[in-house]
Amino acid sequence: MKFVDEAFIDVAAGDGGAGCASFRHEKYKEFGGPDGGDGGRGGHVYALADSNLNTLVDFRYSRRHEARRGQHGMGSDRFGAAGDDVVLKMPVGTIISDAETGQVLHELLQPGEQIMIAKGGDGGFGNLRFKSSINRAPRQKTPGWPGDKKSLKLELKVLADVGLLGMPNAGKSTFIAAVSNARPKIADYPFTTLHPNLGVVRVGPEQSFVVADIPGLIEGASEGAGLGHQFLRHLQRTRLLLHVVDIAPFDEGVDPVAQARAIVAELKKYDKALYDKPRWLVLNKLDMVPAEERAARVKDFVKRLRWKGPVFEISALTREGCEPLVQSIYQHVRHAQQAEAPDAPVDPRFDR
């Protein structure tokens, strides 16, 4: 399935039905009085967060979504039926904003969450509503109200606890395949990953976290080099970033330290908040380095990069060092979740 993380749609709620001006016509009822019913309301347009979806591709080719109008009122005290609602299923993590102003209207963050994005118009009043003691034969009626019409921008930001960051061919896809249930495409050429991949890492019974692998970032991405910054948005909801570095590049003329600095610079250009997120350094492909040279190469890399944060040495291919990294990630994510959770209310009878 094609991955699409941005789409523009037009939604139109249904107009309300018009009220009816009618009088009762029945044999032997000379003064039947007004009996015009109200019009029905127009259909609403809803957005529903569906955990079974992971792309906005359906909205790329179907841009116009309209709800039915309400039925007009009728005589004999008959009110019009309401128009059918329209429910648009969207992936969890979708941001709905006004396409013209850019204002964010809603965010779908919970599976099954349903919100109204366009309200149907109310139905008009029939002449039965205007009957009073001094107006026994009203002929007034009102038309239905128009429904909302909006142009919306849909933007998908995947919900993941951990995001993988690094140059193309740093081994991010190999790592996510080694520790999770994801099966991304893996090959020996740059930009094998063309869209984000999500993987669930099982640490133990009822213990897991979600990892997001995005296409590789290169120097000049802010000017559109490579795939640019278009997928960095998927890291904005993560609690931890793993900066994966190829410690043993195939080309001897490539400096891993310079590449790592370029990635950090591009990250800072894109979003300062994303740059300030907790970030760990993961030195990958240690299986390509002779055992007796590993310690010296890692020490030299960390010193030249002037890195002060956590450092993990792994080989995603052989899974060496992956288990301690996974355990550390889970502990960090669990503590972050506990810090974000609201405090449980204290029973005042025991609050001393």
Short mmCIF file of C-alpha atoms in Angstrom, two decimals:
data_model
loop_
_atom_site.label_atom_id
_atom_site.label_comp_id
_atom_site.label_asym_id
_atom_site.label_seq_id
_atom_site.Cartn_x
_atom_site.Cartn_y
_atom_site.Cartn_z
CA MET A 1 0.00 0.00 0.00
CA LYS A 2 1.27 3.46 -0.85
CA PHE A 3 2.19 5.55 2.20
CA VAL A 4 0.68 9.05 2.21
CA ASP A 5 1.06 11.29 5.26
CA GLU A 6 -0.59 14.48 3.95
CA ALA A 7 -3.86 15.14 2.13
CA PHE A 8 -6.30 17.96 1.44
CA ILE A 9 -10.06 17.38 1.50
CA ASP A 10 -13.29 19.36 1.24
CA VAL A 11 -16.14 18.44 3.57
CA ALA A 12 -19.73 19.67 3.40
CA ALA A 13 -22.36 18.94 6.02
CA GLY A 14 -25.97 18.65 4.90
CA ASP A 15 -28.31 21.65 4.80
CA GLY A 16 -31.35 21.61 7.03
CA GLY A 17 -34.72 20.88 5.48
CA ALA A 18 -37.25 23.72 5.04
CA GLY A 19 -40.29 24.02 7.27
CA CYS A 20 -43.77 23.49 5.81
CA ALA A 21 -46.72 25.90 5.76
CA SER A 22 -49.83 23.70 5.67
CA PHE A 23 -53.35 23.61 7.07
CA ARG A 24 -55.37 20.63 8.11
CA HIS A 25 -57.86 19.63 5.43
CA GLU A 26 -60.37 17.13 6.74
CA LYS A 27 -64.06 16.56 6.17
CA TYR A 28 -66.27 18.21 8.77
CA LYS A 29 -63.26 20.11 10.21
CA GLU A 30 -63.89 23.63 9.02
CA PHE A 31 -61.14 25.21 11.13
CA GLY A 32 -58.46 22.55 11.10
CA GLY A 33 -55.61 24.90 11.91
CA PRO A 34 -51.94 24.80 10.93
CA ASP A 35 -50.22 21.41 10.66
CA GLY A 36 -46.92 22.16 8.85
CA GLY A 37 -43.98 20.23 10.32
CA ASP A 38 -40.35 21.25 10.82
CA GLY A 39 -37.58 20.31 8.42
CA GLY A 40 -34.98 17.72 9.41
CA ARG A 41 -31.41 18.61 10.29
CA GLY A 42 -28.64 18.06 7.79
CA GLY A 43 -26.17 15.23 8.20
CA HIS A 44 -22.97 15.82 10.18
CA VAL A 45 -19.45 14.86 9.03
CA TYR A 46 -17.36 12.99 11.60
CA ALA A 47 -13.72 11.89 11.76
CA LEU A 48 -13.05 8.52 13.40
CA ALA A 49 -9.61 7.34 14.54
CA ASP A 50 -9.13 3.81 13.20
CA SER A 51 -6.16 1.82 14.53
CA ASN A 52 -6.29 -0.44 11.45
CA LEU A 53 -5.21 2.42 9.15
CA ASN A 54 -1.68 3.76 8.82
CA THR A 55 -1.87 6.03 5.77
CA LEU A 56 -4.01 8.83 4.32
CA VAL A 57 -3.92 7.39 0.81
CA ASP A 58 -7.73 7.04 0.68
CA PHE A 59 -8.09 10.82 0.90
CA ARG A 60 -5.53 11.50 -1.81
CA TYR A 61 -7.95 10.27 -4.49
CA SER A 62 -11.29 11.05 -2.81
CA ARG A 63 -11.26 14.71 -1.85
CA ARG A 64 -14.94 15.71 -1.66
CA HIS A 65 -17.12 14.35 1.14
CA GLU A 66 -20.72 15.50 1.50
CA ALA A 67 -23.46 14.57 3.95
CA ARG A 68 -27.14 14.39 2.93
CA ARG A 69 -29.47 17.31 3.47
CA GLY A 70 -32.40 17.06 5.86
CA GLN A 71 -35.86 16.23 4.55
CA HIS A 72 -38.38 19.06 4.22
CA GLY A 73 -41.27 19.28 6.63
CA MET A 74 -44.71 18.11 5.49
CA GLY A 75 -48.34 18.57 6.37
CA SER A 76 -50.27 16.54 8.91
CA ASP A 77 -47.70 17.42 11.59
CA ARG A 78 -44.98 15.42 9.84
CA PHE A 79 -41.42 16.49 10.55
CA GLY A 80 -38.65 15.89 8.02
CA ALA A 81 -36.10 13.13 8.62
CA ALA A 82 -32.52 14.03 9.50
CA GLY A 83 -29.89 13.58 6.80
CA ASP A 84 -27.50 10.63 7.03
CA ASP A 85 -24.17 11.37 8.73
CA VAL A 86 -20.80 10.71 7.07
CA VAL A 87 -17.99 9.08 9.08
CA LEU A 88 -14.46 9.43 7.68
CA LYS A 89 -12.02 6.85 9.06
CA MET A 90 -8.50 8.21 9.61
CA PRO A 91 -5.28 6.80 11.09
CA VAL A 92 -4.54 7.40 14.75
CA GLY A 93 -2.21 10.40 14.95
CA THR A 94 -3.96 12.46 12.25
CA ILE A 95 -3.94 16.24 12.70
CA ILE A 96 -6.91 18.06 11.15
CA SER A 97 -6.35 21.74 10.40
CA ASP A 98 -7.96 24.49 8.36
CA ALA A 99 -6.38 24.49 4.89
CA GLU A 100 -6.74 28.26 4.52
CA THR A 101 -5.63 29.57 7.93
CA GLY A 102 -3.47 26.65 9.08
CA GLN A 103 -5.26 26.58 12.45
CA VAL A 104 -5.24 23.13 14.05
CA LEU A 105 -8.82 22.04 14.70
CA HIS A 106 -8.48 18.52 16.08
CA GLU A 107 -5.96 15.77 16.76
CA LEU A 108 -6.93 12.09 16.74
CA LEU A 109 -4.76 10.53 19.42
CA GLN A 110 -6.87 7.66 20.77
CA PRO A 111 -8.19 4.63 18.81
CA GLY A 112 -11.95 4.90 18.41
CA GLU A 113 -11.98 8.66 19.08
CA GLN A 114 -14.71 10.37 17.05
CA ILE A 115 -15.08 14.11 16.53
CA MET A 116 -17.41 16.28 14.49
CA ILE A 117 -15.58 18.22 11.77
CA ALA A 118 -18.62 19.71 10.00
CA LYS A 119 -22.01 20.35 11.62
CA GLY A 120 -25.23 19.81 9.72
CA GLY A 121 -27.66 22.70 9.42
CA ASP A 122 -30.74 22.83 11.65
CA GLY A 123 -34.11 22.29 10.06
CA GLY A 124 -36.50 25.18 9.44
CA PHE A 125 -39.72 25.73 11.40
CA GLY A 126 -43.10 24.84 9.99
CA ASN A 127 -46.15 27.05 10.54
CA LEU A 128 -47.26 24.79 13.40
CA ARG A 129 -44.49 26.42 15.47
CA PHE A 130 -45.99 29.90 15.03
CA LYS A 131 -49.48 29.05 16.24
CA SER A 132 -50.58 31.13 19.24
CA SER A 133 -53.70 32.43 20.89
CA ILE A 134 -53.60 35.59 18.78
CA ASN A 135 -52.31 34.01 15.58
CA ARG A 136 -54.59 31.07 14.90
CA ALA A 137 -53.72 30.68 11.22
CA PRO A 138 -50.03 31.47 10.80
CA ARG A 139 -48.55 31.25 7.35
CA GLN A 140 -44.92 31.76 8.38
CA LYS A 141 -42.27 29.14 7.80
CA THR A 142 -38.48 29.28 7.78
CA PRO A 143 -35.92 27.68 5.48
CA GLY A 144 -33.33 25.28 6.83
CA TRP A 145 -29.93 26.48 7.95
CA PRO A 146 -26.95 25.70 5.71
CA GLY A 147 -24.46 23.08 6.85
CA ASP A 148 -20.77 23.77 7.47
CA LYS A 149 -18.42 23.68 4.48
CA LYS A 150 -14.69 23.46 5.10
CA SER A 151 -11.41 22.87 3.30
CA LEU A 152 -9.20 20.77 5.56
CA LYS A 153 -5.60 19.67 5.64
CA LEU A 154 -4.91 16.20 7.03
CA GLU A 155 -1.42 15.53 8.37
CA LEU A 156 -0.33 12.21 9.82
CA LYS A 157 2.25 12.00 12.60
CA VAL A 158 2.76 8.43 13.65
CA LEU A 159 2.48 7.59 17.33
CA ALA A 160 5.71 5.97 18.47
CA ASP A 161 7.73 5.94 21.69
CA VAL A 162 11.15 5.80 20.02
CA GLY A 163 12.38 7.24 16.73
CA LEU A 164 15.39 6.14 14.70
CA LEU A 165 17.54 8.89 13.21
CA GLY A 166 20.55 8.55 10.95
CA MET A 167 22.13 8.57 7.53
CA PRO A 168 20.95 6.23 4.78
CA ASN A 169 22.45 2.74 5.16
CA ALA A 170 23.25 3.33 8.84
CA GLY A 171 21.42 0.09 9.66
CA LYS A 172 18.17 1.52 11.05
CA SER A 173 15.94 -0.90 9.14
CA THR A 174 18.14 -3.85 10.13
CA PHE A 175 17.89 -2.77 13.77
CA ILE A 176 14.09 -2.43 13.77
CA ALA A 177 13.80 -5.82 12.05
CA ALA A 178 16.09 -7.39 14.65
CA VAL A 179 14.25 -6.17 17.74
CA SER A 180 10.61 -5.86 16.61
CA ASN A 181 7.91 -7.44 14.47
CA ALA A 182 8.49 -4.98 11.60
CA ARG A 183 9.81 -6.33 8.31
CA PRO A 184 11.08 -3.31 6.36
CA LYS A 185 12.88 -3.55 3.04
CA ILE A 186 16.64 -3.98 3.55
CA ALA A 187 19.19 -3.59 0.75
CA ASP A 188 22.76 -2.42 0.15
CA TYR A 189 21.92 0.94 -1.40
CA PRO A 190 20.91 4.32 0.08
CA PHE A 191 17.27 5.32 0.66
CA THR A 192 15.97 1.76 0.77
CA THR A 193 13.39 3.05 3.26
CA LEU A 194 11.01 5.39 1.44
CA HIS A 195 8.33 5.77 4.12
CA PRO A 196 8.12 5.35 7.91
CA ASN A 197 7.95 1.85 9.36
CA LEU A 198 6.53 1.07 12.78
CA GLY A 199 7.58 -1.91 14.89
CA VAL A 200 6.37 -3.15 18.28
CA VAL A 201 9.21 -4.32 20.53
CA ARG A 202 8.14 -6.96 23.06
CA VAL A 203 10.26 -6.74 26.21
CA GLY A 204 8.18 -9.06 28.36
CA PRO A 205 4.57 -9.90 29.31
CA GLU A 206 2.56 -6.69 28.88
CA GLN A 207 5.82 -4.80 28.38
CA SER A 208 6.40 -3.23 24.98
CA PHE A 209 7.12 -0.01 23.14
CA VAL A 210 6.79 1.24 19.55
CA VAL A 211 9.75 2.17 17.34
CA ALA A 212 9.50 4.35 14.22
CA ASP A 213 12.03 4.05 11.40
CA ILE A 214 12.04 6.97 8.96
CA PRO A 215 13.96 7.45 5.69
CA GLY A 216 17.59 8.47 6.15
CA LEU A 217 18.53 12.11 6.58
CA ILE A 218 21.52 13.63 4.81
CA GLU A 219 23.31 16.97 4.86
CA GLY A 220 21.35 19.57 2.91
CA ALA A 221 17.98 18.02 3.68
CA SER A 222 16.64 21.46 4.60
CA GLU A 223 17.26 22.46 0.96
CA GLY A 224 15.52 19.31 -0.29
CA ALA A 225 18.53 16.98 -0.64
CA GLY A 226 17.62 13.31 -0.46
CA LEU A 227 14.04 13.02 0.76
CA GLY A 228 14.32 16.31 2.62
CA HIS A 229 12.61 16.93 5.95
CA GLN A 230 9.23 15.59 4.90
CA PHE A 231 9.30 12.59 7.27
CA LEU A 232 10.86 14.23 10.35
CA ARG A 233 7.37 15.16 11.55
CA HIS A 234 6.89 11.50 12.50
CA LEU A 235 9.50 11.85 15.24
CA GLN A 236 7.83 14.81 16.96
CA ARG A 237 5.64 12.66 19.24
CA THR A 238 8.41 10.28 20.31
CA ARG A 239 9.85 10.24 23.82
CA LEU A 240 13.36 9.22 22.76
CA LEU A 241 15.53 9.50 19.65
CA LEU A 242 18.17 6.91 18.74
CA HIS A 243 20.91 8.40 16.56
CA VAL A 244 22.16 5.36 14.65
CA VAL A 245 25.68 5.75 13.22
CA ASP A 246 27.58 3.42 10.92
CA ILE A 247 30.85 3.06 12.80
CA ALA A 248 32.47 1.15 9.92
CA PRO A 249 31.49 2.84 6.63
CA PHE A 250 32.24 0.95 3.43
CA ASP A 251 33.92 4.01 1.89
CA GLU A 252 37.10 4.77 3.80
CA GLY A 253 36.89 8.41 2.73
CA VAL A 254 33.66 8.91 4.68
CA ASP A 255 34.02 10.37 8.18
CA PRO A 256 31.26 9.05 10.53
CA VAL A 257 31.81 11.97 12.90
CA ALA A 258 31.17 14.52 10.15
CA GLN A 259 28.04 12.62 9.12
CA ALA A 260 26.77 12.55 12.70
CA ARG A 261 27.32 16.30 13.08
CA ALA A 262 25.48 16.95 9.81
CA ILE A 263 22.46 14.96 11.04
CA VAL A 264 22.33 16.93 14.29
CA ALA A 265 22.60 20.22 12.39
CA GLU A 266 19.71 19.28 10.08
CA LEU A 267 17.62 18.24 13.07
CA LYS A 268 18.18 21.61 14.74
CA LYS A 269 17.28 23.46 11.54
CA TYR A 270 14.00 21.60 11.27
CA ASP A 271 12.64 21.85 14.82
CA LYS A 272 14.35 23.06 18.00
CA ALA A 273 11.90 21.09 20.16
CA LEU A 274 12.79 17.90 18.29
CA TYR A 275 16.48 18.70 18.69
CA ASP A 276 16.00 19.09 22.46
CA LYS A 277 14.39 15.66 22.88
CA PRO A 278 16.41 12.98 24.74
CA ARG A 279 18.83 11.47 22.22
CA TRP A 280 21.05 8.42 22.55
CA LEU A 281 24.00 7.51 20.36
CA VAL A 282 23.89 4.00 18.88
CA LEU A 283 27.09 2.88 17.14
CA ASN A 284 26.08 0.15 14.71
CA LYS A 285 27.92 -2.42 12.54
CA LEU A 286 30.52 -3.33 15.14
CA ASP A 287 30.70 -6.77 13.52
CA MET A 288 32.62 -5.04 10.70
CA VAL A 289 35.32 -3.85 13.14
CA PRO A 290 38.01 -6.28 14.43
CA ALA A 291 37.41 -7.07 18.10
CA GLU A 292 40.79 -5.69 19.17
CA GLU A 293 40.07 -2.31 17.51
CA ARG A 294 36.51 -1.73 18.71
CA ALA A 295 37.23 -0.02 22.04
CA ALA A 296 39.75 2.38 20.52
CA ARG A 297 37.50 3.25 17.56
CA VAL A 298 34.48 3.89 19.78
CA LYS A 299 36.53 6.02 22.19
CA ASP A 300 37.95 8.06 19.33
CA PHE A 301 34.51 8.60 17.79
CA VAL A 302 32.92 9.77 21.05
CA LYS A 303 35.86 12.07 21.77
CA ARG A 304 35.82 13.72 18.34
CA LEU A 305 32.05 14.11 18.41
CA ARG A 306 32.27 15.55 21.95
CA TRP A 307 29.30 13.43 22.91
CA LYS A 308 28.22 13.54 26.57
CA GLY A 309 25.08 11.38 26.46
CA PRO A 310 24.49 7.61 26.60
CA VAL A 311 26.42 5.49 24.07
CA PHE A 312 25.46 1.96 22.97
CA GLU A 313 27.58 -0.32 20.82
CA ILE A 314 25.62 -2.85 18.76
CA SER A 315 25.56 -4.98 15.66
CA ALA A 316 22.01 -5.07 14.31
CA LEU A 317 22.98 -7.84 11.90
CA THR A 318 24.22 -10.25 14.59
CA ARG A 319 22.02 -8.68 17.34
CA GLU A 320 25.07 -8.18 19.52
CA GLY A 321 24.34 -5.52 22.15
CA CYS A 322 20.67 -5.16 21.10
CA GLU A 323 19.17 -6.69 24.24
CA PRO A 324 20.79 -4.25 26.74
CA LEU A 325 19.75 -1.39 24.47
CA VAL A 326 16.14 -2.62 24.32
CA GLN A 327 15.96 -2.97 28.10
CA SER A 328 17.36 0.54 28.63
CA ILE A 329 14.89 1.98 26.12
CA TYR A 330 11.96 0.31 27.86
CA GLN A 331 12.98 1.67 31.26
CA HIS A 332 13.32 5.19 29.81
CA VAL A 333 9.93 4.99 28.06
CA ARG A 334 8.22 3.58 31.16
CA HIS A 335 9.56 6.37 33.35
CA ALA A 336 8.50 8.97 30.79
CA GLN A 337 5.00 7.51 30.66
CA GLN A 338 4.74 7.56 34.45
CA ALA A 339 5.88 11.18 34.53
CA GLU A 340 3.26 12.17 31.95
CA ALA A 341 0.40 10.29 33.67
CA PRO A 342 -1.83 12.45 35.88
CA ASP A 343 -1.61 11.82 39.60
CA ALA A 344 -4.37 9.59 40.94
CA PRO A 345 -6.93 11.49 43.07
CA VAL A 346 -6.42 11.03 46.80
CA ASP A 347 -9.41 10.12 48.94
CA PRO A 348 -9.86 13.11 51.30
CA ARG A 349 -10.62 10.70 54.18
CA PHE A 350 -7.02 9.44 54.00
CA ASP A 351 -5.31 12.73 53.07
CA ARG A 352 -3.57 13.64 56.30
#
